Coordinates of C-alpha atoms in Angstrom, one line a residue:
M1 CA 307.4 321.2 231.3
K2 CA 305.0 323.2 229.2
S3 CA 306.6 321.9 226.0
L4 CA 305.8 318.3 227.1
D5 CA 302.1 319.1 227.5
R6 CA 301.9 320.7 224.1
G7 CA 299.1 319.5 221.8
I8 CA 299.0 319.1 218.0
L9 CA 299.1 322.9 217.6
S10 CA 300.6 325.5 219.9
S11 CA 299.1 328.9 220.5
Y12 CA 301.6 330.3 218.1
D13 CA 300.6 327.8 215.4
Y14 CA 297.0 328.9 215.8
R15 CA 297.9 332.4 214.6
K16 CA 298.5 331.0 211.1
K17 CA 295.1 330.7 209.4
T18 CA 296.2 327.7 207.3
N19 CA 297.2 325.7 210.3
K20 CA 294.0 326.4 212.1
L21 CA 291.9 325.5 209.0
G22 CA 293.8 322.3 208.6
F23 CA 293.3 321.4 212.2
L24 CA 289.6 322.1 211.9
F25 CA 289.4 320.0 208.8
I26 CA 291.0 317.0 210.6
I27 CA 288.5 317.3 213.5
A28 CA 285.6 317.4 211.0
V29 CA 286.9 314.3 209.2
I30 CA 287.2 312.5 212.6
I31 CA 283.7 313.5 213.6
A32 CA 282.4 312.3 210.2
M33 CA 284.1 308.9 210.6
V34 CA 282.8 308.4 214.2
A35 CA 279.3 309.3 213.0
S36 CA 279.5 306.9 210.1
M37 CA 280.5 304.1 212.5
L38 CA 278.0 304.9 215.2
Y39 CA 275.0 305.3 212.8
P40 CA 274.5 301.6 212.0
V41 CA 274.8 300.6 215.6
L42 CA 272.3 303.2 216.8
T43 CA 270.0 302.4 213.9
A44 CA 269.9 298.7 214.9
L45 CA 269.4 299.7 218.6
F46 CA 266.5 302.1 217.9
N47 CA 264.9 299.8 215.3
G48 CA 264.8 297.1 218.0
L49 CA 262.7 299.5 220.1
K50 CA 260.2 300.4 217.4
A51 CA 256.9 298.7 216.3
N52 CA 257.3 296.5 213.2
T53 CA 255.1 298.9 211.1
E54 CA 257.3 301.8 212.0
V55 CA 260.5 299.9 211.0
N56 CA 259.0 299.4 207.5
S57 CA 257.7 303.0 207.3
F58 CA 258.9 305.5 204.7
P59 CA 260.5 307.9 205.1
P60 CA 262.3 306.1 208.0
R61 CA 262.4 307.7 211.4
F62 CA 265.7 307.5 213.4
L63 CA 264.1 307.6 216.8
P64 CA 261.0 305.5 217.6
S65 CA 257.7 307.3 218.2
E66 CA 256.9 304.7 220.9
W67 CA 259.4 302.7 222.8
H68 CA 258.8 298.9 222.8
F69 CA 261.3 297.5 225.2
D70 CA 259.4 294.1 225.1
N71 CA 261.0 293.5 221.7
Y72 CA 264.3 292.6 223.4
K73 CA 262.5 290.2 225.7
A74 CA 260.8 288.6 222.6
G75 CA 264.1 288.4 220.9
W76 CA 265.7 286.8 223.9
N77 CA 262.9 284.2 224.0
F78 CA 262.9 283.6 220.2
M79 CA 266.1 281.5 220.3
D80 CA 268.3 279.8 222.8
L81 CA 270.8 282.6 223.1
P82 CA 272.4 281.3 226.4
G83 CA 272.9 277.9 224.7
F84 CA 274.5 279.4 221.6
L85 CA 276.6 281.7 223.9
K86 CA 277.9 278.6 225.7
N87 CA 279.0 277.1 222.4
T88 CA 280.8 280.3 221.5
L89 CA 282.6 280.4 224.8
M90 CA 283.6 276.8 224.5
I91 CA 285.1 277.6 221.1
F92 CA 286.9 280.6 222.5
G93 CA 288.2 278.8 225.5
G94 CA 289.6 275.9 223.5
N95 CA 291.1 278.3 220.9
M96 CA 292.8 280.3 223.7
V97 CA 294.3 277.2 225.3
M98 CA 295.7 276.1 221.9
T99 CA 297.1 279.6 221.4
V100 CA 298.8 279.6 224.8
V101 CA 300.1 276.1 224.7
V102 CA 300.8 275.2 221.1
L103 CA 301.6 278.7 219.6
G104 CA 303.3 279.8 222.8
L105 CA 305.6 276.8 222.8
A106 CA 306.3 277.2 219.1
A107 CA 307.1 280.9 219.6
F108 CA 309.3 280.2 222.7
S109 CA 311.2 277.5 220.7
L110 CA 311.9 279.9 217.8
S111 CA 312.9 282.7 220.1
K112 CA 314.9 281.0 222.9
L113 CA 315.9 277.5 221.7
N114 CA 318.5 276.5 219.2
V115 CA 316.1 275.2 216.6
P116 CA 317.6 273.9 213.3
Y117 CA 316.9 276.2 210.4
Q118 CA 315.3 278.6 212.8
R119 CA 315.4 281.6 210.4
A120 CA 314.1 279.6 207.5
I121 CA 311.1 278.4 209.6
Y122 CA 310.5 282.0 210.7
F123 CA 310.3 283.3 207.1
F124 CA 308.2 280.3 206.1
F125 CA 305.5 281.3 208.6
M126 CA 305.9 284.9 207.5
I127 CA 305.3 284.0 203.9
T128 CA 302.1 282.1 204.8
L129 CA 300.6 285.5 205.9
F130 CA 300.3 286.4 202.2
I131 CA 298.2 283.3 201.4
P132 CA 294.4 284.2 201.4
P133 CA 292.6 282.3 204.2
S134 CA 289.9 281.2 201.7
T135 CA 292.4 279.0 199.8
Y136 CA 292.9 276.6 202.7
I137 CA 289.2 276.2 203.8
I138 CA 288.7 273.1 201.7
P139 CA 292.0 271.4 202.7
N140 CA 291.2 272.1 206.4
F141 CA 287.7 270.7 206.0
L142 CA 289.0 267.5 204.3
N143 CA 291.7 267.0 207.0
L144 CA 289.1 267.4 209.7
K145 CA 286.7 265.0 207.9
D146 CA 289.5 262.4 207.6
L147 CA 290.3 262.8 211.3
G148 CA 286.6 262.4 212.2
L149 CA 286.5 265.8 214.0
L150 CA 283.5 267.3 212.2
N151 CA 280.7 268.3 214.4
T152 CA 283.0 268.7 217.4
Y153 CA 284.7 271.6 219.0
A154 CA 288.1 270.2 217.9
A155 CA 287.2 271.4 214.4
F156 CA 287.8 274.9 215.8
W157 CA 290.6 274.2 218.3
L158 CA 292.9 272.4 215.8
P159 CA 293.0 275.1 213.1
A160 CA 293.5 277.7 215.9
S161 CA 296.8 276.2 216.7
A162 CA 298.1 277.0 213.2
S163 CA 297.8 280.8 213.2
A164 CA 301.0 282.2 211.7
F165 CA 300.0 285.7 212.6
Y166 CA 299.6 284.9 216.3
L167 CA 302.8 282.9 216.2
L168 CA 304.8 285.8 214.9
L169 CA 303.3 288.2 217.4
L170 CA 304.3 285.9 220.2
K171 CA 307.7 285.2 218.8
N172 CA 308.6 288.8 218.4
F173 CA 307.3 289.6 221.9
M174 CA 309.4 286.8 223.4
D175 CA 312.5 288.1 221.6
G176 CA 312.3 291.0 224.1
I177 CA 312.7 288.7 227.1
H178 CA 316.4 288.8 228.1
H179 CA 318.3 285.6 227.4
E180 CA 320.1 286.0 230.7
M181 CA 316.9 285.2 232.6
I182 CA 316.5 281.9 230.7
E183 CA 320.2 281.0 231.1
A184 CA 320.0 281.8 234.8
A185 CA 317.0 279.4 235.2
R186 CA 318.8 276.7 233.3
I187 CA 321.9 277.0 235.5
D188 CA 319.5 276.5 238.5
G189 CA 318.3 273.2 236.8
A190 CA 315.1 274.4 235.2
S191 CA 314.0 272.5 232.1
D192 CA 312.9 274.2 228.9
W193 CA 309.3 273.6 230.0
K194 CA 309.8 275.3 233.3
C195 CA 311.6 278.2 231.5
F196 CA 308.5 278.5 229.3
S197 CA 305.8 278.1 232.0
L198 CA 307.5 280.0 234.8
I199 CA 309.4 282.8 233.0
A200 CA 308.1 283.3 229.4
V201 CA 304.4 282.9 230.0
P202 CA 304.2 285.3 233.0
L203 CA 306.3 287.9 231.2
S204 CA 304.1 287.5 228.1
I205 CA 300.8 288.3 229.8
P206 CA 300.4 291.6 227.8
I207 CA 300.6 289.9 224.4
F208 CA 298.5 286.9 225.6
S209 CA 295.8 289.4 226.8
T210 CA 295.8 291.1 223.4
L211 CA 295.5 287.7 221.6
A212 CA 292.7 286.8 223.9
I213 CA 290.7 289.7 222.6
F214 CA 291.4 288.8 219.0
V215 CA 290.5 285.1 219.6
F216 CA 287.3 286.2 221.3
S217 CA 286.4 288.5 218.4
T218 CA 287.0 285.7 215.9
A219 CA 285.0 283.1 217.9
W220 CA 282.1 285.7 218.3
N221 CA 281.9 286.9 214.7
D222 CA 282.7 283.8 212.6
W223 CA 279.7 282.2 211.1
F224 CA 280.9 280.6 207.9
W225 CA 283.3 278.0 209.2
P226 CA 280.9 276.7 211.9
S227 CA 278.2 276.3 209.3
L228 CA 280.6 274.0 207.4
V229 CA 281.9 271.8 210.2
M230 CA 278.9 271.7 212.5
H231 CA 276.0 269.5 211.6
S232 CA 274.1 269.7 214.8
D233 CA 272.1 272.9 215.3
S234 CA 272.5 272.7 219.1
K235 CA 276.3 273.1 218.7
Y236 CA 276.2 276.3 216.6
P237 CA 278.0 279.3 217.9
L238 CA 276.1 282.5 218.3
A239 CA 277.0 284.1 215.0
T240 CA 276.0 281.0 213.0
A241 CA 272.8 280.7 214.9
V242 CA 271.9 284.4 214.2
Y243 CA 272.6 283.9 210.5
K244 CA 270.6 280.7 210.3
Y245 CA 267.6 281.7 212.4
V246 CA 267.5 285.5 212.3
I247 CA 269.1 287.0 209.2
S248 CA 267.8 284.1 206.9
A249 CA 264.4 284.0 208.6
Q250 CA 261.4 284.9 206.4
R251 CA 258.6 285.2 208.9
L252 CA 260.4 287.1 211.7
N253 CA 259.4 290.8 212.3
L254 CA 262.2 293.3 211.5
N255 CA 262.0 294.9 214.9
I256 CA 262.7 291.5 216.6
R257 CA 265.5 290.9 214.2
F258 CA 267.1 294.2 215.1
A259 CA 266.6 293.5 218.8
I260 CA 268.5 290.2 218.5
L261 CA 271.2 291.7 216.4
T262 CA 271.7 294.5 218.9
M263 CA 272.0 292.1 221.8
V264 CA 274.6 290.1 219.8
M265 CA 276.5 293.2 218.5
L266 CA 277.0 295.1 221.8
P267 CA 279.1 292.6 223.9
P268 CA 282.2 292.6 221.5
I269 CA 282.0 296.4 221.2
I270 CA 281.9 296.7 225.0
V271 CA 284.9 294.3 225.3
F272 CA 286.9 296.3 222.7
L273 CA 286.2 299.6 224.4
T274 CA 287.1 298.1 227.8
F275 CA 290.4 296.6 226.7
Q276 CA 291.4 298.8 223.8
K277 CA 294.5 300.0 225.7
F278 CA 295.7 296.3 226.0
I279 CA 295.1 295.8 222.2
M280 CA 297.1 298.9 221.2
R281 CA 299.9 298.1 223.7
G282 CA 300.1 294.5 222.8
L283 CA 300.3 295.2 219.0
Q284 CA 303.0 297.8 219.7
L285 CA 305.0 295.4 221.9
G286 CA 304.5 292.3 219.8
G287 CA 304.5 293.8 216.3
V288 CA 306.6 292.2 213.6
K289 CA 310.0 294.0 213.5
G290 CA 311.7 294.8 210.3

Protein backbone atom coordinates (compact mmCIF):
# COMPACT_ATOMS: atom_id res chain seq x y z
CA MET A 1 0.00 0.00 0.00
CA LYS A 2 2.86 2.35 0.67
CA SER A 3 3.99 2.12 -2.94
CA LEU A 4 0.56 3.38 -4.05
CA ASP A 5 0.91 6.49 -1.89
CA ARG A 6 4.36 7.30 -3.20
CA GLY A 7 4.95 10.82 -4.49
CA ILE A 8 7.18 12.01 -7.32
CA LEU A 9 10.30 11.18 -5.34
CA SER A 10 10.70 8.53 -2.68
CA SER A 11 12.85 8.89 0.43
CA TYR A 12 15.52 6.87 -1.36
CA ASP A 13 15.45 9.21 -4.38
CA TYR A 14 15.97 12.18 -2.07
CA ARG A 15 19.35 10.79 -1.12
CA LYS A 16 20.60 11.63 -4.60
CA LYS A 17 21.52 15.29 -4.76
CA THR A 18 20.71 15.60 -8.47
CA ASN A 19 17.17 14.30 -7.96
CA LYS A 20 16.57 16.64 -5.05
CA LEU A 21 17.89 19.66 -6.98
CA GLY A 22 15.77 18.73 -10.01
CA PHE A 23 12.66 18.45 -7.85
CA LEU A 24 13.34 21.82 -6.21
CA PHE A 25 13.86 23.37 -9.65
CA ILE A 26 10.46 22.08 -10.81
CA ILE A 27 8.80 23.50 -7.69
CA ALA A 28 10.50 26.86 -8.29
CA VAL A 29 9.28 26.93 -11.91
CA ILE A 30 5.71 26.12 -10.81
CA ILE A 31 5.79 28.88 -8.19
CA ALA A 32 7.10 31.36 -10.78
CA MET A 33 4.33 30.40 -13.22
CA VAL A 34 1.63 30.75 -10.58
CA ALA A 35 3.02 34.14 -9.51
CA SER A 36 3.12 35.38 -13.12
CA MET A 37 -0.53 34.38 -13.58
CA LEU A 38 -1.75 35.81 -10.28
CA TYR A 39 0.13 39.12 -10.55
CA PRO A 40 -2.11 40.72 -13.25
CA VAL A 41 -5.26 39.63 -11.42
CA LEU A 42 -4.08 41.00 -8.08
CA THR A 43 -2.80 44.18 -9.73
CA ALA A 44 -6.22 44.86 -11.24
CA LEU A 45 -7.91 44.05 -7.92
CA PHE A 46 -5.71 46.38 -5.85
CA ASN A 47 -5.69 49.16 -8.47
CA GLY A 48 -9.46 49.12 -8.24
CA LEU A 49 -9.09 49.90 -4.53
CA LYS A 50 -6.67 52.81 -4.93
CA ALA A 51 -7.21 56.52 -5.45
CA ASN A 52 -6.82 57.58 -9.08
CA THR A 53 -3.69 59.62 -8.30
CA GLU A 54 -2.08 56.60 -6.68
CA VAL A 55 -2.78 54.41 -9.72
CA ASN A 56 -0.87 56.90 -11.89
CA SER A 57 1.96 57.36 -9.40
CA PHE A 58 5.55 56.33 -10.14
CA PRO A 59 7.08 54.15 -8.91
CA PRO A 60 3.86 52.14 -8.68
CA ARG A 61 2.74 50.64 -5.39
CA PHE A 62 1.36 47.11 -5.29
CA LEU A 63 -0.91 47.62 -2.29
CA PRO A 64 -3.03 50.77 -1.88
CA SER A 65 -2.08 53.19 0.86
CA GLU A 66 -5.81 53.88 1.39
CA TRP A 67 -8.54 51.41 0.56
CA HIS A 68 -11.34 52.91 -1.55
CA PHE A 69 -14.05 50.25 -1.70
CA ASP A 70 -16.47 52.82 -3.12
CA ASN A 71 -14.63 52.49 -6.45
CA TYR A 72 -16.44 49.21 -7.05
CA LYS A 73 -19.78 50.83 -6.29
CA ALA A 74 -18.95 53.62 -8.74
CA GLY A 75 -17.91 51.05 -11.35
CA TRP A 76 -21.15 49.13 -10.85
CA ASN A 77 -23.17 52.33 -11.36
CA PHE A 78 -21.07 53.51 -14.32
CA MET A 79 -22.69 51.09 -16.76
CA ASP A 80 -25.64 48.74 -16.84
CA LEU A 81 -23.71 45.63 -15.82
CA PRO A 82 -26.86 43.57 -15.00
CA GLY A 83 -28.32 44.34 -18.44
CA PHE A 84 -25.14 43.36 -20.28
CA LEU A 85 -24.87 40.29 -18.05
CA LYS A 86 -28.39 39.28 -19.12
CA ASN A 87 -27.34 39.53 -22.77
CA THR A 88 -24.30 37.36 -22.08
CA LEU A 89 -26.42 34.72 -20.36
CA MET A 90 -28.90 34.78 -23.25
CA ILE A 91 -26.07 34.11 -25.68
CA PHE A 92 -24.71 31.36 -23.45
CA GLY A 93 -28.10 29.72 -23.02
CA GLY A 94 -28.83 29.67 -26.74
CA ASN A 95 -25.36 28.43 -27.60
CA MET A 96 -25.71 25.64 -25.05
CA VAL A 97 -29.08 24.57 -26.44
CA MET A 98 -27.61 24.43 -29.96
CA THR A 99 -24.65 22.44 -28.64
CA VAL A 100 -26.86 19.85 -26.95
CA VAL A 101 -29.50 19.55 -29.67
CA VAL A 102 -27.69 20.13 -32.98
CA LEU A 103 -24.17 18.97 -32.16
CA GLY A 104 -25.45 16.25 -29.84
CA LEU A 105 -27.69 14.81 -32.56
CA ALA A 106 -24.88 15.06 -35.12
CA ALA A 107 -22.44 13.31 -32.79
CA PHE A 108 -25.02 10.61 -31.98
CA SER A 109 -25.66 10.06 -35.69
CA LEU A 110 -21.97 9.69 -36.49
CA SER A 111 -21.41 7.42 -33.51
CA LYS A 112 -24.48 5.16 -33.37
CA LEU A 113 -26.30 5.35 -36.71
CA ASN A 114 -25.36 3.91 -40.09
CA VAL A 115 -24.69 7.25 -41.79
CA PRO A 116 -23.46 7.02 -45.42
CA TYR A 117 -19.81 8.01 -45.80
CA GLN A 118 -19.58 8.21 -42.02
CA ARG A 119 -15.80 8.03 -41.86
CA ALA A 120 -15.37 10.62 -44.62
CA ILE A 121 -17.67 13.03 -42.76
CA TYR A 122 -15.72 12.46 -39.56
CA PHE A 123 -12.39 13.27 -41.22
CA PHE A 124 -13.94 16.29 -42.95
CA PHE A 125 -14.85 17.81 -39.58
CA MET A 126 -11.42 16.93 -38.25
CA ILE A 127 -9.74 18.72 -41.17
CA THR A 128 -11.75 21.88 -40.45
CA LEU A 129 -9.95 22.13 -37.10
CA PHE A 130 -6.84 23.20 -39.03
CA ILE A 131 -8.65 26.18 -40.61
CA PRO A 132 -8.01 29.44 -38.67
CA PRO A 133 -11.28 30.84 -37.28
CA SER A 134 -10.44 34.29 -38.65
CA THR A 135 -10.82 33.02 -42.23
CA TYR A 136 -14.56 32.38 -41.94
CA ILE A 137 -15.56 35.52 -40.02
CA ILE A 138 -16.53 37.37 -43.21
CA PRO A 139 -18.45 34.43 -44.76
CA ASN A 140 -20.35 33.96 -41.50
CA PHE A 141 -21.17 37.67 -41.37
CA LEU A 142 -22.42 37.71 -44.97
CA ASN A 143 -24.56 34.61 -44.41
CA LEU A 144 -26.15 36.11 -41.32
CA LYS A 145 -26.74 39.38 -43.16
CA ASP A 146 -28.48 37.58 -46.04
CA LEU A 147 -30.63 35.68 -43.53
CA GLY A 148 -31.57 38.92 -41.74
CA LEU A 149 -30.17 37.69 -38.41
CA LEU A 150 -27.87 40.61 -37.62
CA ASN A 151 -28.57 42.39 -34.34
CA THR A 152 -30.29 39.27 -32.98
CA TYR A 153 -29.16 36.54 -30.61
CA ALA A 154 -29.45 34.07 -33.48
CA ALA A 155 -26.26 35.60 -34.87
CA PHE A 156 -24.51 33.79 -32.00
CA TRP A 157 -26.68 30.70 -31.76
CA LEU A 158 -26.44 29.67 -35.41
CA PRO A 159 -22.59 29.65 -35.64
CA ALA A 160 -22.47 27.82 -32.29
CA SER A 161 -24.16 24.83 -33.93
CA ALA A 162 -21.23 24.41 -36.34
CA SER A 163 -18.34 23.84 -33.91
CA ALA A 164 -16.26 20.94 -35.24
CA PHE A 165 -14.24 20.74 -32.02
CA TYR A 166 -17.31 20.28 -29.83
CA LEU A 167 -18.75 17.80 -32.33
CA LEU A 168 -15.65 15.62 -32.24
CA LEU A 169 -15.52 15.70 -28.45
CA LEU A 170 -19.14 14.58 -28.26
CA LYS A 171 -18.73 11.94 -30.96
CA ASN A 172 -15.69 10.35 -29.33
CA PHE A 173 -17.40 10.37 -25.95
CA MET A 174 -20.52 8.68 -27.36
CA ASP A 175 -18.32 6.05 -28.98
CA GLY A 176 -17.79 4.79 -25.42
CA ILE A 177 -21.52 4.12 -24.95
CA HIS A 178 -22.12 0.41 -25.55
CA HIS A 179 -24.06 -0.38 -28.71
CA GLU A 180 -25.89 -3.12 -26.83
CA MET A 181 -27.76 -0.47 -24.84
CA ILE A 182 -28.95 1.24 -28.02
CA GLU A 183 -29.89 -2.06 -29.64
CA ALA A 184 -31.82 -3.17 -26.55
CA ALA A 185 -33.80 0.08 -26.61
CA ARG A 186 -34.59 -0.40 -30.30
CA ILE A 187 -35.82 -3.93 -29.66
CA ASP A 188 -38.20 -2.45 -27.08
CA GLY A 189 -39.53 -0.11 -29.78
CA ALA A 190 -37.56 3.05 -29.00
CA SER A 191 -36.97 5.41 -31.90
CA ASP A 192 -33.61 6.99 -32.67
CA TRP A 193 -34.78 10.18 -30.97
CA LYS A 194 -35.66 8.29 -27.79
CA CYS A 195 -32.31 6.50 -27.88
CA PHE A 196 -30.63 9.87 -28.06
CA SER A 197 -32.71 11.71 -25.47
CA LEU A 198 -33.19 8.88 -22.95
CA ILE A 199 -29.88 7.03 -23.23
CA ALA A 200 -27.15 9.06 -24.96
CA VAL A 201 -27.84 12.42 -23.33
CA PRO A 202 -28.05 11.19 -19.70
CA LEU A 203 -24.88 9.13 -20.15
CA SER A 204 -23.12 12.12 -21.76
CA ILE A 205 -23.70 14.52 -18.86
CA PRO A 206 -19.93 14.69 -18.04
CA ILE A 207 -18.95 15.86 -21.52
CA PHE A 208 -21.94 18.22 -21.76
CA SER A 209 -20.90 19.72 -18.40
CA THR A 210 -17.41 20.28 -19.75
CA LEU A 211 -18.72 21.88 -22.93
CA ALA A 212 -21.01 24.11 -20.86
CA ILE A 213 -17.94 25.60 -19.18
CA PHE A 214 -16.24 26.15 -22.55
CA VAL A 215 -19.38 27.71 -24.03
CA PHE A 216 -19.73 29.96 -20.99
CA SER A 217 -16.12 31.07 -21.26
CA THR A 218 -16.53 31.90 -24.96
CA ALA A 219 -19.75 33.84 -24.41
CA TRP A 220 -18.19 35.72 -21.51
CA ASN A 221 -14.88 36.68 -23.15
CA ASP A 222 -15.77 37.23 -26.81
CA TRP A 223 -16.04 40.90 -27.72
CA PHE A 224 -15.04 41.07 -31.40
CA TRP A 225 -17.83 39.03 -32.98
CA PRO A 226 -20.62 40.80 -31.02
CA SER A 227 -19.22 44.18 -32.08
CA LEU A 228 -19.71 43.08 -35.71
CA VAL A 229 -23.18 41.54 -35.58
CA MET A 230 -24.83 43.72 -32.92
CA HIS A 231 -25.87 47.25 -33.88
CA SER A 232 -27.87 48.05 -30.76
CA ASP A 233 -25.79 49.00 -27.73
CA SER A 234 -28.43 47.59 -25.39
CA LYS A 235 -27.85 44.08 -26.83
CA TYR A 236 -24.09 44.02 -26.28
CA PRO A 237 -22.72 41.19 -24.15
CA LEU A 238 -20.55 42.07 -21.19
CA ALA A 239 -17.14 41.77 -22.88
CA THR A 240 -18.13 44.03 -25.80
CA ALA A 241 -19.68 46.60 -23.46
CA VAL A 242 -16.50 46.66 -21.36
CA TYR A 243 -14.38 47.16 -24.48
CA LYS A 244 -16.61 49.94 -25.83
CA TYR A 245 -17.30 51.86 -22.63
CA VAL A 246 -14.39 51.03 -20.31
CA ILE A 247 -11.23 50.13 -22.19
CA SER A 248 -11.84 52.61 -25.02
CA ALA A 249 -13.12 55.35 -22.70
CA GLN A 250 -11.00 58.51 -22.57
CA ARG A 251 -12.42 60.28 -19.54
CA LEU A 252 -12.82 57.42 -17.09
CA ASN A 253 -10.51 57.26 -14.11
CA LEU A 254 -8.12 54.34 -14.10
CA ASN A 255 -9.15 53.14 -10.65
CA ILE A 256 -12.78 52.87 -11.80
CA ARG A 257 -11.64 51.02 -14.93
CA PHE A 258 -9.72 48.51 -12.87
CA ALA A 259 -12.69 48.07 -10.53
CA ILE A 260 -14.99 47.25 -13.48
CA LEU A 261 -12.42 44.95 -15.07
CA THR A 262 -11.99 43.09 -11.79
CA MET A 263 -15.74 42.57 -11.41
CA VAL A 264 -15.90 41.21 -14.97
CA MET A 265 -12.75 39.11 -14.63
CA LEU A 266 -13.45 37.27 -11.37
CA PRO A 267 -16.66 35.28 -12.24
CA PRO A 268 -15.10 33.09 -15.00
CA ILE A 269 -12.08 32.47 -12.77
CA ILE A 270 -14.39 31.33 -9.97
CA VAL A 271 -16.35 29.13 -12.39
CA PHE A 272 -13.15 27.52 -13.64
CA LEU A 273 -11.76 26.89 -10.15
CA THR A 274 -15.09 25.43 -9.06
CA PHE A 275 -15.51 23.07 -12.01
CA GLN A 276 -11.90 22.38 -12.99
CA LYS A 277 -12.30 18.67 -12.17
CA PHE A 278 -15.16 18.42 -14.64
CA ILE A 279 -13.06 20.17 -17.31
CA MET A 280 -10.09 17.82 -16.96
CA ARG A 281 -12.30 14.73 -16.66
CA GLY A 282 -14.42 15.71 -19.65
CA LEU A 283 -11.38 16.34 -21.83
CA GLN A 284 -9.92 13.01 -20.79
CA LEU A 285 -13.16 11.14 -21.50
CA GLY A 286 -14.02 12.93 -24.72
CA GLY A 287 -10.57 13.54 -26.17
CA VAL A 288 -10.01 12.71 -29.82
CA LYS A 289 -8.57 9.21 -30.02
CA GLY A 290 -5.84 8.29 -32.43
